[in-house]
Amino acid sequence: MGSWSLEPITLAAIGGLFVQWATTGSAIWFAYVTPTAGLGCHSASFILYGSLATLAFALSIASTILEQFCHPTGARVRNAWMIRKASIILRRSGKIIAWINCVSFILLCLLRFAHQYDNCYCGCAVLGHGNKGFQVFVDPYLTHGYFRFWIASIIFSAVASVLLYMFTWANGK
């Protein structure tokens, strides 16, 4: 393959996936542990977001690797046109999924701020509890107890971002 190496791509992929799932995971955890605890509309929407982002990321990485196989240094590759077509299809599919994910995440945020998640279906966490779902009516004076979950989620995301920065800084030297 010449001077091309899979190591930088692997390190970048691990770092990217770590930050993606650390930040998305903290949002999923926060939505999961606050009333009504369990898999509901909030946590499921974050899981969907993280899954689609990971799929788009994987397709883009696969496209990059295939494209590198089409352009080796000094060697001829059999069926290079098929590899190039597969690379283009993977790259475009990844971009389309990323675009759909972006639009759906913005739409989910708008729905949340428009209080569309404040209905019986989402409030009862029917996705996780099924027919045994229940609605929690939280006293506004008691919600200060959930502030610690919010702080923990923010700290976890910040620590993950700092760790990625330190990891990339250490590998860049």
Short mmCIF file of C-alpha atoms in Angstrom, two decimals:
data_model
loop_
_atom_site.label_atom_id
_atom_site.label_comp_id
_atom_site.label_asym_id
_atom_site.label_seq_id
_atom_site.Cartn_x
_atom_site.Cartn_y
_atom_site.Cartn_z
CA MET A 1 0.00 0.00 0.00
CA GLY A 2 2.98 2.30 0.15
CA SER A 3 3.07 4.98 2.83
CA TRP A 4 -0.69 4.84 3.45
CA SER A 5 -1.56 3.54 6.89
CA LEU A 6 -4.80 2.53 8.54
CA GLU A 7 -3.60 3.64 11.98
CA PRO A 8 -4.52 7.37 11.72
CA ILE A 9 -8.00 6.50 10.43
CA THR A 10 -8.48 4.00 13.25
CA LEU A 11 -7.36 6.47 15.92
CA ALA A 12 -9.59 9.21 14.49
CA ALA A 13 -12.54 6.81 14.31
CA ILE A 14 -12.10 5.69 17.91
CA GLY A 15 -11.81 9.28 19.10
CA GLY A 16 -14.82 10.41 17.09
CA LEU A 17 -16.98 7.54 18.27
CA PHE A 18 -15.88 8.10 21.86
CA VAL A 19 -16.96 11.75 21.84
CA GLN A 20 -20.14 11.01 19.85
CA TRP A 21 -21.35 8.38 22.27
CA ALA A 22 -20.05 10.11 25.40
CA THR A 23 -22.03 13.27 24.66
CA THR A 24 -25.07 11.48 23.22
CA GLY A 25 -24.88 8.87 25.96
CA SER A 26 -24.98 11.51 28.67
CA ALA A 27 -28.11 12.99 27.07
CA ILE A 28 -29.67 9.51 26.85
CA TRP A 29 -28.78 8.85 30.48
CA PHE A 30 -30.25 12.17 31.64
CA ALA A 31 -33.49 11.52 29.73
CA TYR A 32 -33.57 7.96 31.04
CA VAL A 33 -33.17 8.69 34.76
CA THR A 34 -35.49 11.69 35.07
CA PRO A 35 -39.28 11.19 35.40
CA THR A 36 -40.75 9.10 33.95
CA ALA A 37 -37.67 6.91 34.25
CA GLY A 38 -37.14 4.49 31.41
CA LEU A 39 -37.08 4.42 27.65
CA GLY A 40 -39.40 7.15 26.45
CA CYS A 41 -39.66 9.67 23.64
CA HIS A 42 -36.75 11.77 24.90
CA SER A 43 -34.23 8.98 25.38
CA ALA A 44 -35.38 7.13 22.24
CA SER A 45 -34.90 10.24 20.11
CA PHE A 46 -31.33 10.59 21.41
CA ILE A 47 -30.66 6.90 20.73
CA LEU A 48 -31.97 7.36 17.18
CA TYR A 49 -29.78 10.43 16.71
CA GLY A 50 -26.66 8.64 17.97
CA SER A 51 -27.34 5.54 15.89
CA LEU A 52 -27.86 7.48 12.67
CA ALA A 53 -24.76 9.59 13.34
CA THR A 54 -22.71 6.43 13.89
CA LEU A 55 -24.08 4.86 10.70
CA ALA A 56 -23.26 7.97 8.65
CA PHE A 57 -19.80 8.03 10.21
CA ALA A 58 -19.19 4.34 9.44
CA LEU A 59 -20.27 4.80 5.82
CA SER A 60 -17.94 7.78 5.42
CA ILE A 61 -14.99 5.90 6.91
CA ALA A 62 -15.69 2.88 4.69
CA SER A 63 -15.85 5.18 1.67
CA THR A 64 -12.49 6.72 2.58
CA ILE A 65 -10.85 3.32 2.97
CA LEU A 66 -12.22 2.08 -0.35
CA GLU A 67 -11.09 5.26 -2.07
CA GLN A 68 -7.57 4.68 -0.76
CA PHE A 69 -7.58 1.21 -2.30
CA CYS A 70 -8.40 2.78 -5.69
CA HIS A 71 -5.36 5.02 -5.59
CA PRO A 72 -2.46 2.91 -4.34
CA THR A 73 1.05 4.15 -4.86
CA GLY A 74 2.45 2.48 -7.96
CA ALA A 75 0.25 -0.64 -8.02
CA ARG A 76 -2.65 -1.58 -10.26
CA VAL A 77 -5.86 -2.59 -8.59
CA ARG A 78 -8.26 -5.09 -10.14
CA ASN A 79 -11.78 -3.84 -10.62
CA ALA A 80 -10.86 -0.34 -9.50
CA TRP A 81 -14.01 1.03 -11.14
CA MET A 82 -16.20 -1.21 -8.93
CA ILE A 83 -14.35 -0.13 -5.81
CA ARG A 84 -14.64 3.51 -6.87
CA LYS A 85 -18.42 3.12 -7.50
CA ALA A 86 -18.87 1.46 -4.09
CA SER A 87 -16.90 4.29 -2.50
CA ILE A 88 -19.11 6.89 -4.16
CA ILE A 89 -22.29 5.07 -3.12
CA LEU A 90 -21.09 4.75 0.48
CA ARG A 91 -20.01 8.40 0.63
CA ARG A 92 -23.31 9.69 -0.78
CA SER A 93 -25.33 7.37 1.47
CA GLY A 94 -23.40 8.61 4.49
CA LYS A 95 -24.02 12.23 3.54
CA ILE A 96 -27.73 11.63 2.96
CA ILE A 97 -28.09 9.86 6.32
CA ALA A 98 -26.14 12.66 8.04
CA TRP A 99 -28.38 15.28 6.42
CA ILE A 100 -31.55 13.40 7.44
CA ASN A 101 -30.14 13.03 10.95
CA CYS A 102 -29.39 16.75 11.17
CA VAL A 103 -32.86 17.76 10.00
CA SER A 104 -34.56 15.24 12.28
CA PHE A 105 -32.52 16.38 15.29
CA ILE A 106 -33.50 20.00 14.67
CA LEU A 107 -37.12 18.89 14.25
CA LEU A 108 -36.95 16.89 17.49
CA CYS A 109 -35.57 19.93 19.32
CA LEU A 110 -38.35 22.11 17.93
CA LEU A 111 -40.95 19.53 18.96
CA ARG A 112 -39.47 19.41 22.44
CA PHE A 113 -39.49 23.19 22.83
CA ALA A 114 -43.05 23.29 21.45
CA HIS A 115 -44.05 20.87 24.28
CA GLN A 116 -45.08 18.13 21.86
CA TYR A 117 -43.38 15.57 24.12
CA ASP A 118 -45.60 16.63 27.03
CA ASN A 119 -48.37 14.18 26.18
CA CYS A 120 -49.54 10.98 27.81
CA TYR A 121 -47.65 8.70 25.40
CA CYS A 122 -44.27 10.34 25.95
CA GLY A 123 -44.92 11.18 29.60
CA CYS A 124 -45.70 7.56 30.44
CA ALA A 125 -42.60 6.21 28.67
CA VAL A 126 -44.74 3.73 26.76
CA LEU A 127 -41.75 2.69 24.65
CA GLY A 128 -40.02 1.24 27.70
CA HIS A 129 -42.90 0.39 30.02
CA GLY A 130 -45.54 -0.69 27.51
CA ASN A 131 -49.03 -0.97 28.99
CA LYS A 132 -47.57 -0.55 32.47
CA GLY A 133 -46.48 3.01 31.76
CA PHE A 134 -47.40 5.70 34.26
CA GLN A 135 -47.53 9.47 34.24
CA VAL A 136 -45.50 11.33 36.85
CA PHE A 137 -46.77 14.70 37.90
CA VAL A 138 -43.73 16.42 39.32
CA ASP A 139 -44.10 19.21 41.83
CA PRO A 140 -42.11 22.16 40.46
CA TYR A 141 -40.64 22.74 43.92
CA LEU A 142 -39.17 19.22 43.94
CA THR A 143 -37.44 19.39 40.54
CA HIS A 144 -34.28 20.86 42.06
CA GLY A 145 -33.31 17.24 42.87
CA TYR A 146 -32.98 16.52 39.16
CA PHE A 147 -30.49 19.34 38.78
CA ARG A 148 -27.72 16.98 39.95
CA PHE A 149 -28.45 14.63 37.00
CA TRP A 150 -28.19 17.56 34.63
CA ILE A 151 -24.88 18.66 36.17
CA ALA A 152 -23.52 15.08 36.03
CA SER A 153 -24.50 14.84 32.36
CA ILE A 154 -22.77 18.13 31.52
CA ILE A 155 -19.63 17.13 33.44
CA PHE A 156 -19.48 13.75 31.70
CA SER A 157 -19.75 15.39 28.26
CA ALA A 158 -17.13 17.99 29.14
CA VAL A 159 -14.70 15.37 30.49
CA ALA A 160 -15.14 13.31 27.32
CA SER A 161 -14.36 16.35 25.17
CA VAL A 162 -11.28 17.23 27.25
CA LEU A 163 -10.06 13.62 27.08
CA LEU A 164 -10.38 13.64 23.29
CA TYR A 165 -8.48 16.92 23.12
CA MET A 166 -5.71 15.51 25.33
CA PHE A 167 -5.63 12.31 23.25
CA THR A 168 -5.28 14.18 19.96
CA TRP A 169 -2.76 16.61 21.43
CA ALA A 170 -0.63 13.74 22.75
CA ASN A 171 -0.74 11.92 19.39
CA GLY A 172 0.03 15.09 17.45
CA LYS A 173 3.40 15.59 19.11
#
